[in-house]
Short mmCIF file of C-alpha atoms in Angstrom, two decimals:
data_model
loop_
_atom_site.label_atom_id
_atom_site.label_comp_id
_atom_site.label_asym_id
_atom_site.label_seq_id
_atom_site.Cartn_x
_atom_site.Cartn_y
_atom_site.Cartn_z
CA UNK E 1341 53.79 29.63 -11.02
CA UNK E 1342 54.92 32.05 -9.68
CA UNK E 1343 55.64 35.04 -11.78
CA UNK E 1344 59.63 35.15 -12.92
CA UNK E 1345 60.91 38.84 -12.01
CA UNK E 1346 64.12 37.90 -13.17
CA UNK E 1347 64.28 38.15 -17.38
CA UNK E 1348 67.81 35.19 -17.06
CA UNK E 1349 66.50 33.34 -13.97
CA UNK E 1350 67.05 29.92 -15.76
CA UNK E 1351 65.36 28.63 -12.28
CA UNK E 1352 63.27 27.85 -9.57
CA UNK E 1353 63.49 26.99 -5.68
CA UNK E 1354 61.46 24.47 -4.99
CA UNK E 1355 60.75 25.82 -0.69
CA UNK E 1356 61.86 22.88 1.15
CA UNK E 1357 59.01 24.15 3.72
CA UNK E 1358 56.28 24.18 1.55
CA UNK E 1359 56.70 22.52 -1.93
CA UNK E 1360 56.12 25.65 -4.05
CA UNK E 1361 58.54 27.28 -7.00
CA UNK E 1362 59.53 30.40 -6.35
CA UNK E 1363 62.53 33.30 -7.51
CA UNK E 1364 64.09 33.13 -4.23
CA UNK E 1365 63.64 33.08 -0.26
CA UNK E 1366 62.70 36.71 -0.45
CA UNK E 1367 60.02 36.22 -4.00
CA UNK E 1368 58.76 33.54 -1.34
CA UNK E 1369 59.02 35.40 1.83
CA UNK E 1370 57.16 37.83 0.37
CA UNK E 1371 53.76 36.07 -0.94
CA UNK E 1372 54.11 33.52 2.28
CA UNK E 1373 53.18 33.58 5.52
CA UNK E 1374 56.48 31.74 6.93
CA UNK E 1375 60.52 32.65 5.57
CA UNK E 1376 62.75 30.40 3.71
CA UNK E 1377 65.39 28.56 4.84
CA UNK E 1378 68.13 28.50 1.62
CA UNK E 1379 69.78 25.84 3.21
CA UNK E 1380 67.15 23.85 3.76
CA UNK E 1381 66.87 23.59 -0.33
CA UNK E 1382 67.66 20.66 -1.70
CA UNK E 1383 65.95 20.78 -5.51
CA UNK E 1384 65.01 23.72 -8.24
CA UNK E 1385 63.53 23.72 -11.03
CA UNK E 1386 64.99 24.34 -14.58
CA UNK E 1387 62.71 27.24 -16.51
CA UNK E 1388 63.58 25.43 -19.32
CA UNK E 1389 63.47 21.99 -19.65
CA UNK E 1390 60.83 22.39 -16.38
CA UNK E 1391 63.15 19.07 -15.00
CA UNK E 1392 63.28 18.45 -10.82
CA UNK E 1393 66.70 18.09 -10.04
CA UNK E 1394 68.97 18.15 -7.21
CA UNK E 1395 70.14 21.69 -6.26
CA UNK E 1396 73.43 22.09 -8.49
CA UNK E 1397 75.39 24.67 -10.85
CA UNK E 1398 74.07 23.13 -14.28
CA UNK E 1399 70.88 21.73 -15.64
CA UNK E 1400 71.30 17.02 -15.99
CA UNK E 1401 68.78 17.50 -18.78
CA UNK E 1402 69.71 19.73 -21.04
CA UNK E 1403 73.25 21.66 -19.16
CA UNK E 1404 72.07 25.05 -18.90
CA UNK E 1405 73.86 26.89 -16.98
CA UNK E 1406 71.88 28.66 -13.81
CA UNK E 1407 74.61 30.35 -12.34
CA UNK E 1408 78.10 31.93 -13.10
CA UNK E 1409 78.61 31.10 -9.46
CA UNK E 1410 77.14 28.58 -7.50
CA UNK E 1411 77.07 27.57 -3.54
CA UNK E 1412 75.98 24.12 -2.26
CA UNK E 1413 75.45 25.88 1.34
CA UNK E 1414 74.10 28.79 1.02
CA UNK E 1415 72.25 27.77 -2.51
CA UNK E 1416 72.60 30.82 -4.33
CA UNK E 1417 73.20 31.22 -7.87
CA UNK E 1418 74.56 34.67 -9.07
CA UNK E 1419 76.46 36.58 -11.63
CA UNK E 1420 80.23 35.72 -11.12
CA UNK E 1421 80.61 38.74 -8.30
CA UNK E 1422 84.21 37.20 -7.22
CA UNK E 1423 81.37 35.90 -4.42
CA UNK E 1424 83.24 33.82 -1.30
CA UNK E 1425 81.82 31.66 1.19
CA UNK E 1426 83.04 32.45 4.21
CA UNK E 1427 82.21 29.24 6.65
CA UNK E 1428 81.86 31.81 10.14
CA UNK E 1429 80.24 34.44 8.70
CA UNK E 1430 77.62 31.82 7.41
CA UNK E 1431 76.89 33.22 4.02
CA UNK E 1432 78.00 34.06 1.43
CA UNK E 1433 79.90 37.95 0.77
CA UNK E 1434 80.89 39.35 -2.24
CA UNK E 1435 85.06 39.92 -3.40
CA UNK E 1436 87.36 38.81 -3.80
CA UNK E 1437 87.98 36.69 -0.95
CA UNK E 1438 91.39 38.33 -1.01
CA UNK E 1439 90.06 42.43 -0.20
CA UNK E 1440 88.83 40.60 3.14
CA UNK E 1441 89.63 38.73 5.98
CA UNK E 1442 87.25 37.64 8.30
CA UNK E 1443 86.95 39.26 12.34
CA UNK E 1444 86.29 36.99 15.07
CA UNK E 1445 85.34 39.31 17.38
CA UNK E 1446 83.08 41.04 15.38
CA UNK E 1447 82.01 38.21 13.78
CA UNK E 1448 82.22 39.29 10.26
CA UNK E 1449 83.67 40.23 7.15
CA UNK E 1450 86.15 43.15 6.79
CA UNK E 1451 88.10 44.84 4.30
CA UNK E 1452 92.11 44.23 4.88
CA UNK E 1453 92.67 47.56 5.59
CA UNK E 1454 90.75 47.68 8.44
CA UNK E 1455 93.36 44.76 9.58
CA UNK E 1456 94.70 46.01 13.08
CA UNK E 1457 92.44 50.23 12.31
CA UNK E 1458 89.71 49.18 13.66
CA UNK E 1459 87.21 49.33 17.32
CA UNK E 1460 86.46 45.16 17.68
CA UNK E 1461 82.71 44.91 18.75
CA UNK E 1462 81.50 41.25 19.80
CA UNK E 1463 78.60 39.99 17.39
CA UNK E 1464 77.97 43.80 15.88
CA UNK E 1465 76.99 42.33 12.67
CA UNK E 1466 73.98 40.90 15.02
CA UNK E 1467 73.36 43.66 15.96
CA UNK E 1468 70.11 45.88 13.48
CA UNK E 1469 70.61 48.57 11.62
CA UNK E 1470 70.18 51.32 14.44
CA UNK E 1471 68.85 53.53 11.97
CA UNK E 1472 66.34 51.96 9.51
CA UNK E 1473 66.25 48.92 12.32
CA UNK E 1474 66.41 45.95 10.15
CA UNK E 1475 69.50 43.08 9.68
CA UNK E 1476 72.80 43.79 8.86
CA UNK E 1477 74.16 40.75 9.03
CA UNK E 1478 72.72 39.15 6.21
CA UNK E 1479 71.51 42.23 4.43
CA UNK E 1480 71.74 42.61 0.09
CA UNK E 1481 72.90 46.39 0.87
CA UNK E 1482 76.36 46.63 2.44
CA UNK E 1483 77.27 47.98 5.86
CA UNK E 1484 79.17 50.85 7.24
CA UNK E 1485 81.67 50.84 10.30
CA UNK E 1486 81.63 53.74 12.52
CA UNK E 1487 84.98 54.28 14.28
CA UNK E 1488 83.57 54.05 17.33
CA UNK E 1489 83.29 49.92 15.73
CA UNK E 1490 78.98 50.29 15.00
CA UNK E 1491 77.67 49.42 11.90
CA UNK E 1492 74.98 50.58 9.51
CA UNK E 1493 73.57 49.53 6.10
CA UNK E 1494 75.65 51.85 3.83
CA UNK E 1495 72.44 53.97 2.68
CA UNK E 1496 71.47 54.87 5.91
CA UNK E 1497 74.89 56.52 6.12
CA UNK E 1498 74.54 57.94 3.77
CA UNK E 1499 71.02 59.05 4.73
CA UNK E 1500 72.16 60.84 8.13
CA UNK E 1501 74.83 62.31 6.53
CA UNK E 1502 72.31 63.64 4.11
CA UNK E 1503 70.52 65.24 7.27
CA UNK E 1504 73.24 67.56 9.44
CA UNK E 1505 73.73 63.78 11.63
CA UNK E 1506 76.85 63.69 13.07
CA UNK E 1507 76.68 60.98 15.71
CA UNK E 1508 76.74 57.20 15.79
CA UNK E 1509 72.63 56.88 17.05
CA UNK E 1510 74.01 53.54 19.42
CA UNK E 1511 77.00 55.81 21.30
CA UNK E 1512 77.00 59.08 20.49
CA UNK E 1513 80.47 58.63 18.68
CA UNK E 1514 82.00 61.67 15.94
CA UNK E 1515 81.40 58.81 12.99
CA UNK E 1516 84.14 60.80 11.07
CA UNK E 1517 87.56 63.22 12.11
CA UNK E 1518 85.10 66.85 13.37
CA UNK E 1519 88.15 68.26 14.14
CA UNK E 1520 87.67 71.32 11.56
CA UNK E 1521 84.05 71.17 12.70
CA UNK E 1522 85.36 72.07 16.43
CA UNK E 1523 87.62 74.73 15.25
CA UNK E 1524 84.28 76.16 13.64
CA UNK E 1525 82.84 76.41 17.00
CA UNK E 1526 86.21 77.64 18.79
CA UNK E 1527 86.06 80.22 16.75
CA UNK E 1528 81.95 80.89 17.32
CA UNK E 1529 82.77 80.53 21.10
CA UNK E 1530 85.03 82.83 20.93
CA UNK E 1531 83.10 85.54 19.04
CA UNK E 1532 79.87 84.59 21.68
CA UNK E 1533 80.76 85.64 25.53
CA UNK E 1534 78.00 85.21 28.32
CA UNK E 1535 76.51 87.05 29.21
CA UNK E 1536 77.93 88.50 32.91
CA UNK E 1537 77.18 86.82 35.17
CA UNK E 1538 76.92 83.78 33.79
CA UNK E 1539 80.55 83.87 32.72
CA UNK E 1540 82.32 81.93 35.89
CA UNK E 1541 79.27 78.61 35.42
CA UNK E 1542 81.07 75.01 35.71
CA UNK E 1543 78.97 72.51 33.54
CA UNK E 1544 80.69 68.32 34.43
CA UNK E 1545 80.36 67.24 31.17
CA UNK E 1546 80.74 62.98 29.82
CA UNK E 1547 82.75 63.35 26.32
CA UNK E 1548 81.19 61.46 23.41
CA UNK E 1549 84.11 60.81 21.72
CA UNK E 1550 86.80 59.53 24.57
CA UNK E 1551 83.89 59.62 27.49
CA UNK E 1552 86.32 61.25 29.41
CA UNK E 1553 84.64 62.63 32.50
CA UNK E 1554 85.73 66.45 32.90
CA UNK E 1555 84.22 69.66 34.33
CA UNK E 1556 84.17 72.56 31.90
CA UNK E 1557 83.63 76.05 30.75
CA UNK E 1558 79.92 76.11 30.82
CA UNK E 1559 78.88 77.74 27.20
CA UNK E 1560 75.33 77.62 25.00
CA UNK E 1561 76.54 76.79 22.44
CA UNK E 1562 79.31 73.78 23.96
CA UNK E 1563 81.66 72.48 26.12
CA UNK E 1564 84.94 71.73 24.79
CA UNK E 1565 86.55 68.75 26.89
CA UNK E 1566 89.90 69.15 27.74
CA UNK E 1567 91.23 65.51 27.17
CA UNK E 1568 90.79 66.37 23.76
CA UNK E 1569 89.53 68.20 20.53
CA UNK E 1570 86.41 67.32 21.15
CA UNK E 1571 82.58 69.28 21.61
CA UNK E 1572 80.19 68.21 23.35
CA UNK E 1573 76.93 69.94 22.17
CA UNK E 1574 74.67 69.62 25.07
CA UNK E 1575 71.38 69.17 22.88
CA UNK E 1576 73.58 65.87 21.92
CA UNK E 1577 75.04 65.00 25.46
CA UNK E 1578 71.62 65.13 27.22
CA UNK E 1579 70.76 67.65 29.77
CA UNK E 1580 70.48 64.88 32.45
CA UNK E 1581 73.74 65.24 32.29
CA UNK E 1582 74.51 68.34 33.22
CA UNK E 1583 75.44 69.94 36.31
CA UNK E 1584 77.30 72.42 38.11
CA UNK E 1585 75.98 75.66 40.37
CA UNK E 1586 73.49 77.50 37.49
CA UNK E 1587 71.47 73.84 37.22
CA UNK E 1588 70.85 73.31 40.80
CA UNK E 1589 68.12 75.19 41.12
CA UNK E 1590 66.28 74.41 37.78
CA UNK E 1591 64.35 71.73 37.12
CA UNK E 1592 64.73 70.06 34.20
CA UNK E 1593 62.14 70.56 32.20
CA UNK E 1594 63.25 74.22 32.54
CA UNK E 1595 66.91 73.83 31.44
CA UNK E 1596 65.83 74.02 27.34
CA UNK E 1597 63.80 77.41 28.60
CA UNK E 1598 67.00 78.63 30.30
CA UNK E 1599 69.33 78.31 27.37
CA UNK E 1600 67.28 79.84 24.91
CA UNK E 1601 66.87 82.71 27.16
CA UNK E 1602 71.05 82.98 27.58
CA UNK E 1603 71.57 82.46 23.83
CA UNK E 1604 68.89 85.77 23.00
CA UNK E 1605 71.09 87.40 25.95
CA UNK E 1606 73.86 86.35 23.40
CA UNK E 1607 72.88 87.22 20.31
#
């Protein structure tokens, strides 16, 4: 019998794939070379009286309760966390249910304050987290919804913020309101005029936040979008999107060196 990882566990799942007993599907998957389909679980063994029986909330022999919450679809036993089974998601969610709604297009449950107040991305929860590349939909880690509509694990978002990253890894859209940051960059640009020979230079950009295509004055610290208040960081935007008279004589491989030279002149 496998070692019990949870002292409060009163049952063992009988894996429908191999017939072995495990505390949970994660313990099974860590030990075996295949995955357990929890939806196909039919029997559990009571840890108090060792009776193997149909999966249910209470032992039919000794009447011990296997879990305060039990889902007969997911075969989830747990403490009461106001869980509910979402038929559209196909899994159980931590509630309470009345604080969440299922967005049909995004295909996941979201907090009620996001109803009509988020950007829909079709089947977004079925994509892996772009930071850790792990599953989001069935993860036990909560998801963070970005303004662009993409999802990250909450822990991955927190790690990203700690490292100073402020753009969605997928579309480069700002992950929060950046107006104060853009104002600071505006002040830095005003205090750092370009060398005389480059002051009339312009560059074509595609704004990461509003997707506007515009031609704006070039500056090594960033280019302000004429369609919104966002400042496009040239390294974030990508040098392959830069165009204009300054760059017509320079191969792409030389542009980073060229920008460093301008920065030295400013400083």
